[in-house]
Short mmCIF file of C-alpha atoms in Angstrom, two decimals:
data_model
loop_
_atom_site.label_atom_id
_atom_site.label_comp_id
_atom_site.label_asym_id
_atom_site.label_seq_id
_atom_site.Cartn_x
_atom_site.Cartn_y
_atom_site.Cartn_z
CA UNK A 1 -10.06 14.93 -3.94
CA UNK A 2 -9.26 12.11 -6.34
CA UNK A 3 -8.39 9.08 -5.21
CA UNK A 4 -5.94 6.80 -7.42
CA UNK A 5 -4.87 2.86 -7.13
CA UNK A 6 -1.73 1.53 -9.51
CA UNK A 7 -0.41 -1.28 -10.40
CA UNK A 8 1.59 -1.84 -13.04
CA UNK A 9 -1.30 -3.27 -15.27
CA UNK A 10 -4.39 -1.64 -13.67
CA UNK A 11 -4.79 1.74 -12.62
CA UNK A 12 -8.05 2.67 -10.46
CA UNK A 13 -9.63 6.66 -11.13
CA UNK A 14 -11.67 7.05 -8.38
CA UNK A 15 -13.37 10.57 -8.12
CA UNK A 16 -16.69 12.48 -7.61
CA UNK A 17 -18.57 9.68 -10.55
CA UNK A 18 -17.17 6.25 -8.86
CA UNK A 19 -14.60 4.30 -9.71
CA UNK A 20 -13.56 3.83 -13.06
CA UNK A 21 -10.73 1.11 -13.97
CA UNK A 22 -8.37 1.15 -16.90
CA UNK A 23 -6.29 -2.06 -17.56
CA UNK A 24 -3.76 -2.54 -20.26
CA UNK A 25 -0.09 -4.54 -20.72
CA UNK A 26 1.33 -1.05 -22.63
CA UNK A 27 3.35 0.18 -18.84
CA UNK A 28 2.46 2.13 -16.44
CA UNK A 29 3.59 5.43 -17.53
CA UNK A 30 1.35 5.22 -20.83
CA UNK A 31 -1.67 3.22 -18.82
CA UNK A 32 -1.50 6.16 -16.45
CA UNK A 33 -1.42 8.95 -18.89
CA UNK A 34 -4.23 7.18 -20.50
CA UNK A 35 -6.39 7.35 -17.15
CA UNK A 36 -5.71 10.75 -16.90
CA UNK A 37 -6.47 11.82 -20.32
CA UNK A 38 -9.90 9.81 -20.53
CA UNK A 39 -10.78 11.15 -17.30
CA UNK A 40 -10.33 14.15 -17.07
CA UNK A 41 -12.35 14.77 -20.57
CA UNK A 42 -15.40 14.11 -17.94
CA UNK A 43 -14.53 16.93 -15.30
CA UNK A 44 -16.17 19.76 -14.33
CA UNK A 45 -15.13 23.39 -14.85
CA UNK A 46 -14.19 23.80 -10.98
CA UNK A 47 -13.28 19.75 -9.92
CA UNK A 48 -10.19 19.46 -7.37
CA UNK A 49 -7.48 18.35 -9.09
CA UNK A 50 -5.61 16.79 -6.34
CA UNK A 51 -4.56 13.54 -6.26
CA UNK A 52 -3.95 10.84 -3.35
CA UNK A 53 -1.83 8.25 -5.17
CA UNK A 54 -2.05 4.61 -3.15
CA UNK A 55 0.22 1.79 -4.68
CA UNK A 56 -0.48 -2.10 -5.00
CA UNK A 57 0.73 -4.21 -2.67
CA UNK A 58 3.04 -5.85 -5.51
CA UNK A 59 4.61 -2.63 -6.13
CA UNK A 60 4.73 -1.01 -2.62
CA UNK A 61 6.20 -3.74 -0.01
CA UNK A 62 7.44 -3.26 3.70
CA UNK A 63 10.08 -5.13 5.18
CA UNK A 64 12.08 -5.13 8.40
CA UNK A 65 15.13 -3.15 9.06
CA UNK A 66 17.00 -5.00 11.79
CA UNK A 67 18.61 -2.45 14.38
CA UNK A 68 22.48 -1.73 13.69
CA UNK A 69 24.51 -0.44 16.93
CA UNK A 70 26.25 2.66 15.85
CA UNK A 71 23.83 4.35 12.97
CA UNK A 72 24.82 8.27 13.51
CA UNK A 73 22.27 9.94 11.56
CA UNK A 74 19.23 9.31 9.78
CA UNK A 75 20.90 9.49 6.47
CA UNK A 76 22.53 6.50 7.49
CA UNK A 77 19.01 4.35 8.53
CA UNK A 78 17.52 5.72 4.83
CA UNK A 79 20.88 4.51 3.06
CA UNK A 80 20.79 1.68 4.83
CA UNK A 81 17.18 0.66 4.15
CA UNK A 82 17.80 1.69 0.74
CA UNK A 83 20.79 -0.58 0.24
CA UNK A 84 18.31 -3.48 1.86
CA UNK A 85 15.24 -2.79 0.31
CA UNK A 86 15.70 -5.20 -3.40
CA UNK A 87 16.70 -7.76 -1.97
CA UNK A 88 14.47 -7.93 1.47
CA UNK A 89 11.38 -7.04 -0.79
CA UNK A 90 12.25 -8.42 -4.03
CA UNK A 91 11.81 -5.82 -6.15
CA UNK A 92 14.07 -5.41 -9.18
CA UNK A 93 15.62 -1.83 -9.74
CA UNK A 94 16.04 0.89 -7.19
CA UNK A 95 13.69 1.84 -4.07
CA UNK A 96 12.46 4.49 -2.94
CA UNK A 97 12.08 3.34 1.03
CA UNK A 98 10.07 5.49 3.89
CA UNK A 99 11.50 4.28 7.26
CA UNK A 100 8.78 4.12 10.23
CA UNK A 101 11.35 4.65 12.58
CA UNK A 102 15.56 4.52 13.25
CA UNK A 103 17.02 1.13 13.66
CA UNK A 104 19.41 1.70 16.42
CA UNK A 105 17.79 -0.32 19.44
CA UNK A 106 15.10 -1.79 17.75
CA UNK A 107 14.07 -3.19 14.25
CA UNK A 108 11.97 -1.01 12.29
CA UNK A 109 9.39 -1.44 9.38
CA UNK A 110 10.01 -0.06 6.02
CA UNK A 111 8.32 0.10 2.98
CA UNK A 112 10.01 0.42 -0.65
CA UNK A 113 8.86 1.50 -4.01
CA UNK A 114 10.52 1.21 -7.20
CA UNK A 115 12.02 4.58 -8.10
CA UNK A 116 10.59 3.92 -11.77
CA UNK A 117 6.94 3.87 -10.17
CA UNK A 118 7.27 6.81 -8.52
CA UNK A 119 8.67 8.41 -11.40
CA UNK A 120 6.34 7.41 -13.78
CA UNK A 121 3.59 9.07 -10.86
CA UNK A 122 5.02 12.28 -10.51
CA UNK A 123 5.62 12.68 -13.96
CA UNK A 124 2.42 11.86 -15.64
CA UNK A 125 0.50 13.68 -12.85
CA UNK A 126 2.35 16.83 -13.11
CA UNK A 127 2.04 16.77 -17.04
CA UNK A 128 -2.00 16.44 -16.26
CA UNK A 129 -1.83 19.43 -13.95
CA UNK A 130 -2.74 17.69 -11.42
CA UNK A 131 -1.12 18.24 -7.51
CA UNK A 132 0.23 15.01 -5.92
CA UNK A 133 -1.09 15.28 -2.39
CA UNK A 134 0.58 11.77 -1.09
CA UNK A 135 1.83 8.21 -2.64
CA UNK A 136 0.99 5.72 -0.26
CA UNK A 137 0.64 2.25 -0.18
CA UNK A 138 -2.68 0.84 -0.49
CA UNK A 139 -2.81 -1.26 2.82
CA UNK A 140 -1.65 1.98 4.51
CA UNK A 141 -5.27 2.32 4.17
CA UNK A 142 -6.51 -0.75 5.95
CA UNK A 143 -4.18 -0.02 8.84
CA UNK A 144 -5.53 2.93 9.25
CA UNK A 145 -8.87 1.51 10.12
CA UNK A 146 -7.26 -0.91 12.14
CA UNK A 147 -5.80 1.91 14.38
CA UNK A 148 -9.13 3.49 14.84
CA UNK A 149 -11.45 0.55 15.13
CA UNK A 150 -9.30 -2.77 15.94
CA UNK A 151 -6.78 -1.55 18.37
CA UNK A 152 -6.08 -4.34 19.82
CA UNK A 153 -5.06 -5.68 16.61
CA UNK A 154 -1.32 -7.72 17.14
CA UNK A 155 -1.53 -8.87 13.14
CA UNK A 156 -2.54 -7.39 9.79
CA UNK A 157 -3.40 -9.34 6.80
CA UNK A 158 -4.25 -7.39 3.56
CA UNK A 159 -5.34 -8.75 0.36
CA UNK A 160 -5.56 -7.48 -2.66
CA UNK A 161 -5.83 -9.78 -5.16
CA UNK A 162 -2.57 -10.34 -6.84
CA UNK A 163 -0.70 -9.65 -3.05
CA UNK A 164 -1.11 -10.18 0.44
CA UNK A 165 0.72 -7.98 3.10
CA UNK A 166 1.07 -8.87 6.38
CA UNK A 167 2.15 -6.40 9.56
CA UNK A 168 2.64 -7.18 12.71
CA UNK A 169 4.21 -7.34 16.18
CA UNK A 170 5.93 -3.64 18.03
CA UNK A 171 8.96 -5.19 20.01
CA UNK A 172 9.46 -7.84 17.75
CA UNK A 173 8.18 -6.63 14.21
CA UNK A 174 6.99 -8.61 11.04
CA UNK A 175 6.32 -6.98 7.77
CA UNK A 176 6.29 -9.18 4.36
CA UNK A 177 4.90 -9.84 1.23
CA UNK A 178 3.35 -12.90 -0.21
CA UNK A 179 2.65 -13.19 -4.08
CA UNK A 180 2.23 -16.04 -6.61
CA UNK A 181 0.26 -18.18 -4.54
CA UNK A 182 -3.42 -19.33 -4.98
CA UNK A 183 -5.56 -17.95 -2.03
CA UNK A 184 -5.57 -21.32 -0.17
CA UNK A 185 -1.81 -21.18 0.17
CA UNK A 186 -2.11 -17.21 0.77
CA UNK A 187 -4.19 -18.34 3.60
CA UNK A 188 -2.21 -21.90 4.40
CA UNK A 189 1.26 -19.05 5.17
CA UNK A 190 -0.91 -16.43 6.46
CA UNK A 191 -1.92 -18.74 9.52
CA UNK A 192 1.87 -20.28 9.82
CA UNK A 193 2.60 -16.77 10.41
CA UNK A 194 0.36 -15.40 13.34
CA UNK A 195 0.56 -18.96 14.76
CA UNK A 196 4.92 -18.87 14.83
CA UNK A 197 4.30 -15.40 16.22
CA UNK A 198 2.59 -16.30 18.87
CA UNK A 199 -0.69 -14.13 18.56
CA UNK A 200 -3.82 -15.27 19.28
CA UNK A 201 -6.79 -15.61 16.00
CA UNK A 202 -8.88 -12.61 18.00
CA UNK A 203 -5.74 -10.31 17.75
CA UNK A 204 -6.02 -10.84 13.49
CA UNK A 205 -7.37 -8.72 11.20
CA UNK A 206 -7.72 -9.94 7.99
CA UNK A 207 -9.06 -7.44 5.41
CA UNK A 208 -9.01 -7.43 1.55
CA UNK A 209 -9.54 -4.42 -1.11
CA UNK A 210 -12.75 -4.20 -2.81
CA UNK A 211 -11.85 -2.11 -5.73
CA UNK A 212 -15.24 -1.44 -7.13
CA UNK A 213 -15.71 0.79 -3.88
CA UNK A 214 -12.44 2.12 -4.16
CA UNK A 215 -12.25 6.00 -3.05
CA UNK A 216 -15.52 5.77 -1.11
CA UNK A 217 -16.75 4.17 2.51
CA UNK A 218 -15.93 0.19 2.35
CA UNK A 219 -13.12 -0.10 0.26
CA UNK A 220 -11.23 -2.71 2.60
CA UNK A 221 -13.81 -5.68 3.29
CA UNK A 222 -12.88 -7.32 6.42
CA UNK A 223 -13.50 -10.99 6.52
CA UNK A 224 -15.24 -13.45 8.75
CA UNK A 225 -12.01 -14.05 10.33
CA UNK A 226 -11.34 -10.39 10.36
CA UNK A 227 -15.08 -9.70 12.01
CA UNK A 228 -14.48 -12.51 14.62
CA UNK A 229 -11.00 -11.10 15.52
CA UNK A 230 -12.54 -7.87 16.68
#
């Protein structure tokens, strides 16, 4: 299984040598194809060509849908998300959106991709030959081990660098995005937040992507803060 981070000026190749990073300003369509061509010259005869895609934090974002009395179908939530999704998240063009659940009685968390990123995936990876096996977003990752390890978890905090995300709350749900800020204001909003939500510091995890380890055990280092929260 190979295991691949994007953003738009870094893509991450992680497979059975490590992780191997390509960075370039040319787009991501012609930085990915350029991963995949100088990568897969180093494959093996019988290496799985499947492909679990997970996307920054700057280019996959969640947001809240707030609950609308009188949604009658689930094409409805999705359009509605969709309709949401720029201007909730920020990004510029059209969304691709995954809804965690229907808004009807309660908010629900979404999370929205540009349609030109997941183009650009799906493309370029099916002209490699390779199978797309999921596009995910990156801190899907970290809440992952949240679920199984930090349970009783009420907030998420996941950095990666460029973006933080944070998740949080079930009744009353929280899902944003925080970019061009240094990490002492990342940190100053991060505690603004869990502090106006009323959760407690041992009910935070705060975790941040360690791309050299990307693909293997310890890709999302939790912090002190994290490692006290538990």
């Amino acid at each position: 299984m190979i295991d691949l981070y994007v953003d738009d000026n870094l893509v991450v190749w992680a497979g059975r040598g490590g992780a191997v990073q390509f960075e370039g300003s040319e787009g991501l369509a012609s930085l990915l194809s350029r991963c995949v061509v100088e990568s897969k010259s180093h494959w093996r005869l019988f290496d799985r060509r499947a492909v679990r895609v997970w996307v920054s934090g700057a280019l996959a974002r969640p947001f809240v849908v707030e609950p609308v009395s009188g949604l009658r179908s689930v094409a409805e939530a999705q359009a509605l998300a969709e309709s949401a999704a720029p201007g909730a998240t920020g990004l510029g063009g059209p969304c691709v959106v995954r809804l965690e659940s229907i808004p009807i009685e309660r908010a629900a968390i979404a999370t929205a991709v540009e349609r030109r990123v997941v183009d650009a995936l799906v493309s370029v990876l099916r002209q490699g030959k390779l199978t797309v096996r999921s596009i995910r977003p990156w801190w899907a990752y970290g809440l992952a081990e949240v679920a199984r390890h930090q349970r009783h978890s009420q907030m998420v905090c996941l950095d990666d660098a460029t973006t933080v995300t944070l998740i949080a709350g079930d009744l009353q749900p929280l899902a944003m995005t925080l970019e061009g800020c240094d990490v002492a204001q990342r940190e100053a909003v991060t505690r603004r937040v869990w502090v106006g939500q009323g959760i407690g510091i041992e009910r935070v995890a705060i975790g941040g992507l360690d791309l050299s380890r990307f693909g293997g055990s310890g890709a999302v280092v939790w912090s002190a803060l994290g490692e006290a929260a538990r």
